[in-house]
Amino acid sequence: MARIGDLLAAKRTLSFEFFPPKTNQARLTLGKTVGDLEALEPDFVSITYGAGGSDRHRTGDVVGWMRDETTLEPMAHLTCQGHTRTEVASLLVDYRKRGVANILALGGDAPADGTAGKSDYTYALDLLHDVAASQSFSIGVAAHPEVHPRSESRAADRRHLADKMRLADFAITQFFFEVEHYERLVDEMAALGIDKPIVPGIMPITNKAQISRMAEMSGAALPTWLVDRLGYVDDPVHVRRLGIELASKLCNDLIAAGAPGLHIYTLNRSATAKEIVANLELATV
Ligand SMILES: NC(=O)C1=CN([C@@H]2O[C@H](COP(=O)(O)OP(=O)(O)OC[C@H]3O[C@@H](n4cnc5c(N)ncnc54)[C@H](O)[C@@H]3O)[C@@H](O)[C@H]2O)C=CC1
Ligand SMILES: Nc1nc(=O)c2c([nH]1)NC[C@@H]1CN(c3ccc(C(=O)N[C@@H](CCC(=O)O)C(=O)O)cc3)CN21
């Protein structure tokens, strides 16, 4: 059982993110993906919770399965939207019993069907207080290089992140496409006295429609040069090849910029993540 805060203190980490599968077919795909990616010996993996506003209750099952049946160190995402403090307390007890050492404490997307449910929490910080009080987990929070879409200003976004990072051990970022966004975020947090690890999250482009949808949801801009380059490719094979080239370059730029780790969003597929890792110019250890 490893705490991610300790791992980050010891080395540059490599990690992958998955979402809980909804169907039997998707479960088989995730099983194969996890088997493939285990061979790369990532330092940890994370499992989303209610991503995009759906399927909130499968995270624990996937995390428990990983704990019991694989060599991977799982981190469970937990969002505060629609949760009571009692529910969170019992979830945390379950995670502790199952040997889960890491939690990503998030605000969360509104449920897709509009049914929010009773919520004792408004912001990730409120949830973070309860997770920290349990004294059982290494805790991560979300950071938004291009500012969270709900933030009233850039300065307020950074202040809220600083408040979270004073309690948490590390942050993982929303995806972005230019290293300068990451460097600026790290500088702005340093100016607020925060020097805990901020691990960049990398979303490889594999599908044009999907990346536009996700960028809109997350506040990440698709830069003009990227839109232009995507404009020249239509064949899905070529889109994927370009996506791997760009994500590999971004990862190498991030390593050069001193990133404490790389967290790759896999969307439950292994081939793209494997190719990117093979393209890294520096060992991640
Ligand atoms: N479901 C999942 O597994 C994952 C979800 N995400 C998404 O990323 C985002 C994560 O949000 P977080 O940064 O954790 O949420 P947060 O609650 O920290 O912040 C959400 C927004 O509220 C603002 N805010 C925070 N505290 C405030 C306060 N006291 N007063 C006024 N405004 C305040 C922030 O600046 C930000 O704009 C969500 O959209 C989430 O769904 C990201 C990674 C994984
Ligand atoms: N606002 C926001 N919410 C998130 O949940 C989130 C972010 N941003 N940014 C970083 C990652 C990306 N995440 C994602 C992104 C997409 C899917 C997704 O599309 N899931 C679908 C299946 C898609 C597919 O099969 O291609 C699902 O069924 O859950 C899941 C998690 C989770 N994270």
PDB file of C-alpha atoms in Angstrom, residues 40-154:
ATOM      1  CA  LEU A  40       4.643  -0.425 -17.711  1.00  0.00           C
ATOM      2  CA  GLU A  41       4.724  -0.505 -13.894  1.00  0.00           C
ATOM      3  CA  PRO A  42       2.924   2.799 -13.290  1.00  0.00           C
ATOM      4  CA  ASP A  43       3.380   4.241  -9.794  1.00  0.00           C
ATOM      5  CA  PHE A  44      -0.372   4.574  -9.332  1.00  0.00           C
ATOM      6  CA  VAL A  45      -3.653   4.645 -11.247  1.00  0.00           C
ATOM      7  CA  SER A  46      -6.866   6.565 -10.592  1.00  0.00           C
ATOM      8  CA  ILE A  47     -10.533   5.724 -11.094  1.00  0.00           C
ATOM      9  CA  THR A  48     -13.036   8.493 -11.861  1.00  0.00           C
ATOM     10  CA  TYR A  49     -16.245   9.036  -9.930  1.00  0.00           C
ATOM     11  CA  GLY A  50     -19.426  10.158 -11.645  1.00  0.00           C
ATOM     12  CA  ALA A  51     -17.345  11.551 -14.535  1.00  0.00           C
ATOM     13  CA  GLY A  52     -19.473  13.684 -16.822  1.00  0.00           C
ATOM     14  CA  GLY A  53     -22.305  13.311 -14.313  1.00  0.00           C
ATOM     15  CA  SER A  54     -22.962   9.568 -14.598  1.00  0.00           C
ATOM     16  CA  ASP A  55     -22.372   6.188 -12.903  1.00  0.00           C
ATOM     17  CA  ARG A  56     -21.276   7.221  -9.431  1.00  0.00           C
ATOM     18  CA  HIS A  57     -21.373   3.895  -7.666  1.00  0.00           C
ATOM     19  CA  ARG A  58     -18.957   1.744  -9.579  1.00  0.00           C
ATOM     20  CA  THR A  59     -15.713   3.422  -8.497  1.00  0.00           C
ATOM     21  CA  GLY A  60     -15.421   1.434  -5.264  1.00  0.00           C
ATOM     22  CA  ASP A  61     -15.874  -1.869  -7.099  1.00  0.00           C
ATOM     23  CA  VAL A  62     -13.129  -1.067  -9.609  1.00  0.00           C
ATOM     24  CA  VAL A  63     -10.767   0.249  -6.930  1.00  0.00           C
ATOM     25  CA  GLY A  64     -11.382  -2.827  -4.738  1.00  0.00           C
ATOM     26  CA  TRP A  65     -10.796  -5.147  -7.692  1.00  0.00           C
ATOM     27  CA  MET A  66      -7.513  -3.386  -8.497  1.00  0.00           C
ATOM     28  CA  ARG A  67      -6.418  -3.580  -4.886  1.00  0.00           C
ATOM     29  CA  ASP A  68      -7.194  -7.319  -4.683  1.00  0.00           C
ATOM     30  CA  GLU A  69      -6.394  -8.631  -8.140  1.00  0.00           C
ATOM     31  CA  THR A  70      -3.692  -6.439  -9.693  1.00  0.00           C
ATOM     32  CA  THR A  71      -0.286  -5.024  -8.806  1.00  0.00           C
ATOM     33  CA  LEU A  72      -1.556  -1.454  -9.270  1.00  0.00           C
ATOM     34  CA  GLU A  73      -1.843   1.177  -6.521  1.00  0.00           C
ATOM     35  CA  PRO A  74      -5.310   2.695  -6.941  1.00  0.00           C
ATOM     36  CA  MET A  75      -6.527   6.184  -6.090  1.00  0.00           C
ATOM     37  CA  ALA A  76     -10.306   6.605  -5.777  1.00  0.00           C
ATOM     38  CA  HIS A  77     -11.824   9.851  -7.077  1.00  0.00           C
ATOM     39  CA  LEU A  78     -14.553  11.224  -4.841  1.00  0.00           C
ATOM     40  CA  THR A  79     -16.773  14.197  -5.697  1.00  0.00           C
ATOM     41  CA  CYS A  80     -18.770  16.273  -3.266  1.00  0.00           C
ATOM     42  CA  GLN A  81     -21.839  16.966  -5.459  1.00  0.00           C
ATOM     43  CA  GLY A  82     -24.957  15.246  -4.179  1.00  0.00           C
ATOM     44  CA  HIS A  83     -23.313  13.663  -1.126  1.00  0.00           C
ATOM     45  CA  THR A  84     -24.178  13.890   2.545  1.00  0.00           C
ATOM     46  CA  ARG A  85     -21.450  13.855   5.160  1.00  0.00           C
ATOM     47  CA  THR A  86     -22.804  10.523   6.451  1.00  0.00           C
ATOM     48  CA  GLU A  87     -22.468   8.939   3.005  1.00  0.00           C
ATOM     49  CA  VAL A  88     -18.922  10.203   2.652  1.00  0.00           C
ATOM     50  CA  ALA A  89     -18.005   8.950   6.120  1.00  0.00           C
ATOM     51  CA  SER A  90     -19.200   5.444   5.258  1.00  0.00           C
ATOM     52  CA  LEU A  91     -17.463   5.481   1.859  1.00  0.00           C
ATOM     53  CA  LEU A  92     -14.207   6.461   3.554  1.00  0.00           C
ATOM     54  CA  VAL A  93     -14.546   3.624   6.083  1.00  0.00           C
ATOM     55  CA  ASP A  94     -15.101   1.178   3.200  1.00  0.00           C
ATOM     56  CA  TYR A  95     -12.050   2.448   1.346  1.00  0.00           C
ATOM     57  CA  ARG A  96      -9.897   2.209   4.436  1.00  0.00           C
ATOM     58  CA  LYS A  97     -11.071  -1.360   5.093  1.00  0.00           C
ATOM     59  CA  ARG A  98     -10.254  -2.321   1.519  1.00  0.00           C
ATOM     60  CA  GLY A  99      -6.715  -0.975   1.829  1.00  0.00           C
ATOM     61  CA  VAL A 100      -7.168   2.097  -0.384  1.00  0.00           C
ATOM     62  CA  ALA A 101      -4.499   4.645   0.550  1.00  0.00           C
ATOM     63  CA  ASN A 102      -5.271   7.513  -1.842  1.00  0.00           C
ATOM     64  CA  ILE A 103      -8.257   9.756  -2.529  1.00  0.00           C
ATOM     65  CA  LEU A 104      -8.717  12.548  -5.098  1.00  0.00           C
ATOM     66  CA  ALA A 105     -11.149  15.016  -3.482  1.00  0.00           C
ATOM     67  CA  LEU A 106     -13.166  16.798  -6.191  1.00  0.00           C
ATOM     68  CA  GLY A 107     -16.006  19.220  -6.724  1.00  0.00           C
ATOM     69  CA  GLY A 108     -17.548  17.152  -9.491  1.00  0.00           C
ATOM     70  CA  ASP A 109     -19.787  17.599 -12.493  1.00  0.00           C
ATOM     71  CA  ALA A 110     -23.549  18.008 -12.025  1.00  0.00           C
ATOM     72  CA  PRO A 111     -25.331  14.686 -12.700  1.00  0.00           C
ATOM     73  CA  ALA A 112     -26.261  14.398 -16.397  1.00  0.00           C
ATOM     74  CA  ASP A 113     -29.935  13.651 -15.613  1.00  0.00           C
ATOM     75  CA  GLY A 114     -30.296  16.813 -13.525  1.00  0.00           C
ATOM     76  CA  THR A 115     -30.981  14.928 -10.281  1.00  0.00           C
ATOM     77  CA  ALA A 116     -28.466  16.396  -7.893  1.00  0.00           C
ATOM     78  CA  GLY A 117     -29.693  14.813  -4.650  1.00  0.00           C
ATOM     79  CA  LYS A 118     -29.154  16.262  -1.201  1.00  0.00           C
ATOM     80  CA  SER A 119     -25.665  17.655  -0.790  1.00  0.00           C
ATOM     81  CA  ASP A 120     -23.875  18.680   2.402  1.00  0.00           C
ATOM     82  CA  TYR A 121     -20.978  20.047   0.365  1.00  0.00           C
ATOM     83  CA  THR A 122     -20.619  22.902  -2.100  1.00  0.00           C
ATOM     84  CA  TYR A 123     -16.927  22.907  -2.968  1.00  0.00           C
ATOM     85  CA  ALA A 124     -14.139  20.344  -3.059  1.00  0.00           C
ATOM     86  CA  LEU A 125     -12.574  22.106  -0.056  1.00  0.00           C
ATOM     87  CA  ASP A 126     -15.549  21.137   2.160  1.00  0.00           C
ATOM     88  CA  LEU A 127     -15.122  17.466   1.201  1.00  0.00           C
ATOM     89  CA  LEU A 128     -11.371  17.748   1.616  1.00  0.00           C
ATOM     90  CA  HIS A 129     -11.818  18.761   5.270  1.00  0.00           C
ATOM     91  CA  ASP A 130     -13.677  15.522   5.981  1.00  0.00           C
ATOM     92  CA  VAL A 131     -11.227  13.323   4.063  1.00  0.00           C
ATOM     93  CA  ALA A 132      -8.281  14.958   5.834  1.00  0.00           C
ATOM     94  CA  ALA A 133      -9.976  14.561   9.238  1.00  0.00           C
ATOM     95  CA  SER A 134     -10.142  10.792   8.699  1.00  0.00           C
ATOM     96  CA  GLN A 135      -6.295  10.793   8.692  1.00  0.00           C
ATOM     97  CA  SER A 136      -6.270   7.650   6.561  1.00  0.00           C
ATOM     98  CA  PHE A 137      -5.380   8.809   3.080  1.00  0.00           C
ATOM     99  CA  SER A 138      -2.862  10.615   0.946  1.00  0.00           C
ATOM    100  CA  ILE A 139      -5.074  13.263  -0.683  1.00  0.00           C
ATOM    101  CA  GLY A 140      -4.996  14.883  -4.103  1.00  0.00           C
ATOM    102  CA  VAL A 141      -7.073  17.753  -5.503  1.00  0.00           C
ATOM    103  CA  ALA A 142      -7.862  19.036  -9.007  1.00  0.00           C
ATOM    104  CA  ALA A 143      -6.024  22.032 -10.498  1.00  0.00           C
ATOM    105  CA  HIS A 144      -7.116  23.915 -13.599  1.00  0.00           C
ATOM    106  CA  PRO A 145      -4.248  25.407 -15.619  1.00  0.00           C
ATOM    107  CA  GLU A 146      -6.665  27.414 -17.789  1.00  0.00           C
ATOM    108  CA  VAL A 147      -8.940  28.213 -14.828  1.00  0.00           C
ATOM    109  CA  HIS A 148     -12.078  26.235 -13.886  1.00  0.00           C
ATOM    110  CA  PRO A 149     -15.116  27.337 -15.965  1.00  0.00           C
ATOM    111  CA  ARG A 150     -17.027  28.253 -12.787  1.00  0.00           C
ATOM    112  CA  SER A 151     -14.255  30.479 -11.329  1.00  0.00           C
ATOM    113  CA  GLU A 152     -15.118  34.139 -10.910  1.00  0.00           C
ATOM    114  CA  SER A 153     -11.564  35.144 -11.851  1.00  0.00           C
ATOM    115  CA  ARG A 154      -8.107  33.731 -12.399  1.00  0.00           C
TER     116      ARG A 154
END
